[in-house]
PDB file of C-alpha atoms in Angstrom:
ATOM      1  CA  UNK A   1     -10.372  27.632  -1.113  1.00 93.00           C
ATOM      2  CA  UNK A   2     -11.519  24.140  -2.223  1.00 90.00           C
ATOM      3  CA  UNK A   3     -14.939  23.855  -4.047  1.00 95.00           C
ATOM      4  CA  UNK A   4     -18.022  21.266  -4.414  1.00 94.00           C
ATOM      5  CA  UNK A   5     -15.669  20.003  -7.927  1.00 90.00           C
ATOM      6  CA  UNK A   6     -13.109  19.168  -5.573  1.00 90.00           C
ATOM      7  CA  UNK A   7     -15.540  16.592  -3.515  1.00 91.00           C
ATOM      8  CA  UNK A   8     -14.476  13.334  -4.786  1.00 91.00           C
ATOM      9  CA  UNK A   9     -17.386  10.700  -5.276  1.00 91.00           C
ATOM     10  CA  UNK A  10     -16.236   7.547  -5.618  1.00 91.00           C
ATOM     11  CA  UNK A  11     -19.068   6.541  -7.975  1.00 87.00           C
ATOM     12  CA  UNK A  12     -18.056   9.471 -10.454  1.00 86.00           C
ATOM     13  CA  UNK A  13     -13.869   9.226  -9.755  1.00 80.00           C
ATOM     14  CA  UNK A  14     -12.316   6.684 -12.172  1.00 87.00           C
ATOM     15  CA  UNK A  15      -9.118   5.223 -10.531  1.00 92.00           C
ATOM     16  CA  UNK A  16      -7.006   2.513 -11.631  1.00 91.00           C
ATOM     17  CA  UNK A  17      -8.113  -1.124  -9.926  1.00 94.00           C
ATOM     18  CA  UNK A  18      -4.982  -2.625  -8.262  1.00 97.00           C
ATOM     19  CA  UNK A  19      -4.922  -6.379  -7.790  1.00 97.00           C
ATOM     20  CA  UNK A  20      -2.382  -8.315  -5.664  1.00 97.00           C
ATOM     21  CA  UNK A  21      -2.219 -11.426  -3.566  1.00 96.00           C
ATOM     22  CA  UNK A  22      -1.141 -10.894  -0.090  1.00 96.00           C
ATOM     23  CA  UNK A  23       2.807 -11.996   0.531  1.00 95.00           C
ATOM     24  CA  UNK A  24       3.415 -15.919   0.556  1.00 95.00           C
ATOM     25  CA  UNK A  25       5.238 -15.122   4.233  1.00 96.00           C
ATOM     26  CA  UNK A  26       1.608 -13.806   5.396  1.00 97.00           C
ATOM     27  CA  UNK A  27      -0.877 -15.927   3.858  1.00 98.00           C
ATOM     28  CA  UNK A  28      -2.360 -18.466   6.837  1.00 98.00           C
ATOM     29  CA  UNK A  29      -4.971 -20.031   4.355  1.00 97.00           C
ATOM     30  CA  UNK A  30      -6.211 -19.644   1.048  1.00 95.00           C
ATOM     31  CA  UNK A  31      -5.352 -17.944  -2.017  1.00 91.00           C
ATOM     32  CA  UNK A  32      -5.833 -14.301  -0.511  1.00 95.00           C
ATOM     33  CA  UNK A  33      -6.709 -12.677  -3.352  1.00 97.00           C
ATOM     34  CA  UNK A  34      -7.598  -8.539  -2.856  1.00 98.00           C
ATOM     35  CA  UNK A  35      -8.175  -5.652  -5.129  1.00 98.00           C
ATOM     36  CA  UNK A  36      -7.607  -1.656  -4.002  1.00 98.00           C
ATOM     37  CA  UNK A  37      -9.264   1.223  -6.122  1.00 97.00           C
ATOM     38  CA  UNK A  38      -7.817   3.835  -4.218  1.00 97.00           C
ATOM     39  CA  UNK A  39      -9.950   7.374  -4.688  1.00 96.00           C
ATOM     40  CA  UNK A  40      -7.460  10.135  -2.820  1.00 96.00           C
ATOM     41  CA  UNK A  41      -4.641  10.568  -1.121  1.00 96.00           C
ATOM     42  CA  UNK A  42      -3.707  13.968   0.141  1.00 96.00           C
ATOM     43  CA  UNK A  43      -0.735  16.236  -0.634  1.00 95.00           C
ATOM     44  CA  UNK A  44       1.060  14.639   2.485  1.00 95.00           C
ATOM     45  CA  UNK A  45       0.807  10.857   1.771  1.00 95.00           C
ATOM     46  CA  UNK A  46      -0.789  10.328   5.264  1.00 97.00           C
ATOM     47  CA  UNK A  47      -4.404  10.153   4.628  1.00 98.00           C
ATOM     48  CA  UNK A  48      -5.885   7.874   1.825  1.00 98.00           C
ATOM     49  CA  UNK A  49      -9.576   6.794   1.025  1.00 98.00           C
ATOM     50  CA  UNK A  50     -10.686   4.108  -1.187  1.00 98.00           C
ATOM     51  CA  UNK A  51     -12.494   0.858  -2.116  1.00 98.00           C
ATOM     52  CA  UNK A  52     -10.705  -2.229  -1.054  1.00 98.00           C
ATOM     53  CA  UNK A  53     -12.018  -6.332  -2.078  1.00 98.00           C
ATOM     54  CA  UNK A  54     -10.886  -9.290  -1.381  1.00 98.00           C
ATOM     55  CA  UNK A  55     -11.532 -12.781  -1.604  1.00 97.00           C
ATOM     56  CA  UNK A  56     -11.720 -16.102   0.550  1.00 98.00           C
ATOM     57  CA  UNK A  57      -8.583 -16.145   2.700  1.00 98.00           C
ATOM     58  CA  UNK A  58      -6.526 -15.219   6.170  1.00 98.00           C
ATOM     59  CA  UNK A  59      -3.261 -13.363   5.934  1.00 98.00           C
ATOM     60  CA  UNK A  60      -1.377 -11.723   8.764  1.00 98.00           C
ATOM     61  CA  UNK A  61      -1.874  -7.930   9.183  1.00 98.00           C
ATOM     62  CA  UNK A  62       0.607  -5.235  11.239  1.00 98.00           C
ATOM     63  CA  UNK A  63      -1.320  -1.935  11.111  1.00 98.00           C
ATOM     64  CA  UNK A  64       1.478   0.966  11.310  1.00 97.00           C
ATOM     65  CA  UNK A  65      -2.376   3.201  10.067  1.00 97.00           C
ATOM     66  CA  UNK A  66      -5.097   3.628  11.727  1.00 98.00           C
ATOM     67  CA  UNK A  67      -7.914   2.650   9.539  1.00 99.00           C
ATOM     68  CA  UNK A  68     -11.815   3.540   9.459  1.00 99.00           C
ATOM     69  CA  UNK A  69     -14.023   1.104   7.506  1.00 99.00           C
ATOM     70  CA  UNK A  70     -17.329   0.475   6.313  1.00 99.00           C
ATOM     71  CA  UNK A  71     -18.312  -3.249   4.664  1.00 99.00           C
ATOM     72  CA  UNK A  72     -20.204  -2.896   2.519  1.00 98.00           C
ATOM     73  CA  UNK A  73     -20.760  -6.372   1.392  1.00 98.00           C
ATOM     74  CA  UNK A  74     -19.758 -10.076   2.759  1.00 98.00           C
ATOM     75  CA  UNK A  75     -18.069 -11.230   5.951  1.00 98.00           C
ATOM     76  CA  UNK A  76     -14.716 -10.835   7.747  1.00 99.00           C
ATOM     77  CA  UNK A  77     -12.858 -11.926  10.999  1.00 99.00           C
ATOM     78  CA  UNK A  78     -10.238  -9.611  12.784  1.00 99.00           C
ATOM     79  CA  UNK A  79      -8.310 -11.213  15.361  1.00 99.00           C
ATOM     80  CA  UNK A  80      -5.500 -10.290  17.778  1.00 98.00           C
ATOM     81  CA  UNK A  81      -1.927 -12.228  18.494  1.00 97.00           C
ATOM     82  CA  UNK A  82      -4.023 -13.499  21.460  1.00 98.00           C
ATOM     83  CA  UNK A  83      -6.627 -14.887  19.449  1.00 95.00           C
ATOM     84  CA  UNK A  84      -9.188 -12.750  20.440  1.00 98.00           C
ATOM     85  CA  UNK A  85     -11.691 -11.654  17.715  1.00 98.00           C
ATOM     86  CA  UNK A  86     -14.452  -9.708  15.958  1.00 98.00           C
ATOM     87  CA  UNK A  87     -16.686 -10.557  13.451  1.00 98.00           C
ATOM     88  CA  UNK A  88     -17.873  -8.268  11.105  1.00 98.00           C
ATOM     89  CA  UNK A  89     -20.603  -8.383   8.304  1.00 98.00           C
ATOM     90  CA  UNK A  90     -22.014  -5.926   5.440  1.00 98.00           C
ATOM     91  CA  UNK A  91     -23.210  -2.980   7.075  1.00 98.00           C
ATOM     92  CA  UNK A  92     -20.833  -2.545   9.771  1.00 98.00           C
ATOM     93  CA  UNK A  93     -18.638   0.482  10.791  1.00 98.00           C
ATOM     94  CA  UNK A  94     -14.968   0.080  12.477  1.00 98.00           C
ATOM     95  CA  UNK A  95     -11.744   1.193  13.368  1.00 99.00           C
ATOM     96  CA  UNK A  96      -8.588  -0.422  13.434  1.00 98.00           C
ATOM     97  CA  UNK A  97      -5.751   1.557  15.378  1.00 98.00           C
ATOM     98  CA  UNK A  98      -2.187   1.698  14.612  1.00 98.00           C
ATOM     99  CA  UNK A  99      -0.334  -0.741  16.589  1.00 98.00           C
ATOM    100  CA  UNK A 100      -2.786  -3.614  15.588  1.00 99.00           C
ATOM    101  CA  UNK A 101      -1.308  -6.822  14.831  1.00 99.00           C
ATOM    102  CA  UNK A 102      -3.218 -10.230  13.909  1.00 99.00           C
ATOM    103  CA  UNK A 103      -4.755 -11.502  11.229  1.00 99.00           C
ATOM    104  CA  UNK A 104      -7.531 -10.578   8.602  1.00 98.00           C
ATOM    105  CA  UNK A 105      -9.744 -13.086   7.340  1.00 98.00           C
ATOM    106  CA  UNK A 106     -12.333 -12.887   4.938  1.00 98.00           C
ATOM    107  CA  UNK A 107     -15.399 -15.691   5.547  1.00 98.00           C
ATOM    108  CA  UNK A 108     -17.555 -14.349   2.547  1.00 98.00           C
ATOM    109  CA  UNK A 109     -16.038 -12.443  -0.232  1.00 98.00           C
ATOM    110  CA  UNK A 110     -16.210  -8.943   1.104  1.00 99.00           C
ATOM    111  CA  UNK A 111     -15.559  -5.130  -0.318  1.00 98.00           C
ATOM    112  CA  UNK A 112     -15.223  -1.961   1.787  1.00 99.00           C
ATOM    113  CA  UNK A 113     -14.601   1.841   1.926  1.00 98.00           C
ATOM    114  CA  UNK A 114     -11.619   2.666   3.582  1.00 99.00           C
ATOM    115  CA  UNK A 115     -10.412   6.059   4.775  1.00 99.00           C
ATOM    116  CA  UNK A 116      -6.580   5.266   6.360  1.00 98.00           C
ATOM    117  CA  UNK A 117      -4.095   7.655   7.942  1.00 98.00           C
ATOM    118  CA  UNK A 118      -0.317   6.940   8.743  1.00 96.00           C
ATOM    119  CA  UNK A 119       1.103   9.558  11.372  1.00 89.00           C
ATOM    120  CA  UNK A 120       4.779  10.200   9.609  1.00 84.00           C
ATOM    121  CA  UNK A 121       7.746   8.679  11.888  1.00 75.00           C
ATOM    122  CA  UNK A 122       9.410  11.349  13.519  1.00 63.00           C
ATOM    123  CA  UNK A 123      13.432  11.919  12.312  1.00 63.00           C
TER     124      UNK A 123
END
């Protein structure tokens, strides 16, 4: 049985900071800089949670996850193959399902909690 010491608050849970630049075969503009602290992943590998930055920049995104976020600071643009888009700003809630395939692009340096699970390919 798990107890309240196994809650993991990300303001108490030191993690390593992970910085990387998106792939040069995915950047669309700017230098597309991010960061990923990421707080848990369970005993499967399918379910992660974390704190993700990044700066100025577009780079192409194929979501095999589904991912639930929450910005919690600046400004970002999701959009589709089709061009289709939202815009989101600090504050707002959303879920990008597995499948998805566009571009991320961040207007306004931005940070966010994300919690992300990857169904495992069957054999």
């Amino acid at each position: 049985m798990k107890q309240a010491s196994d809650i993991i608050v990300f303001q108490r849970h030191d993690v390593a900071l992970e910085s990387f630049v998106a792939a040069e075969d995915r950047r669309v503009a700017g230098e597309c800089r991010q960061s990923v602290a990421n707080h848990y992943s369970d005993p499967s590998g399918q379910f992660h949670a974390g704190i993700w930055s990044g700066g100025l920049g577009c780079w192409k995104v194929r979501y095999s996850e589904h991912e639930f976020c929450t910005l919690l600071q600046g400004r970002v643009k999701v959009s589709d193959e089709a061009g289709n888009s939202v815009e989101l700003k600090q504050g707002g809630h959303f879920v990008i399902p597995a499948g998805f395939v566009g571009t991320w692009q961040v207007l306004e340096p931005a940070c966010k909690t994300y919690a992300v699970f990857e169904a495992r390919q069957a054999e």
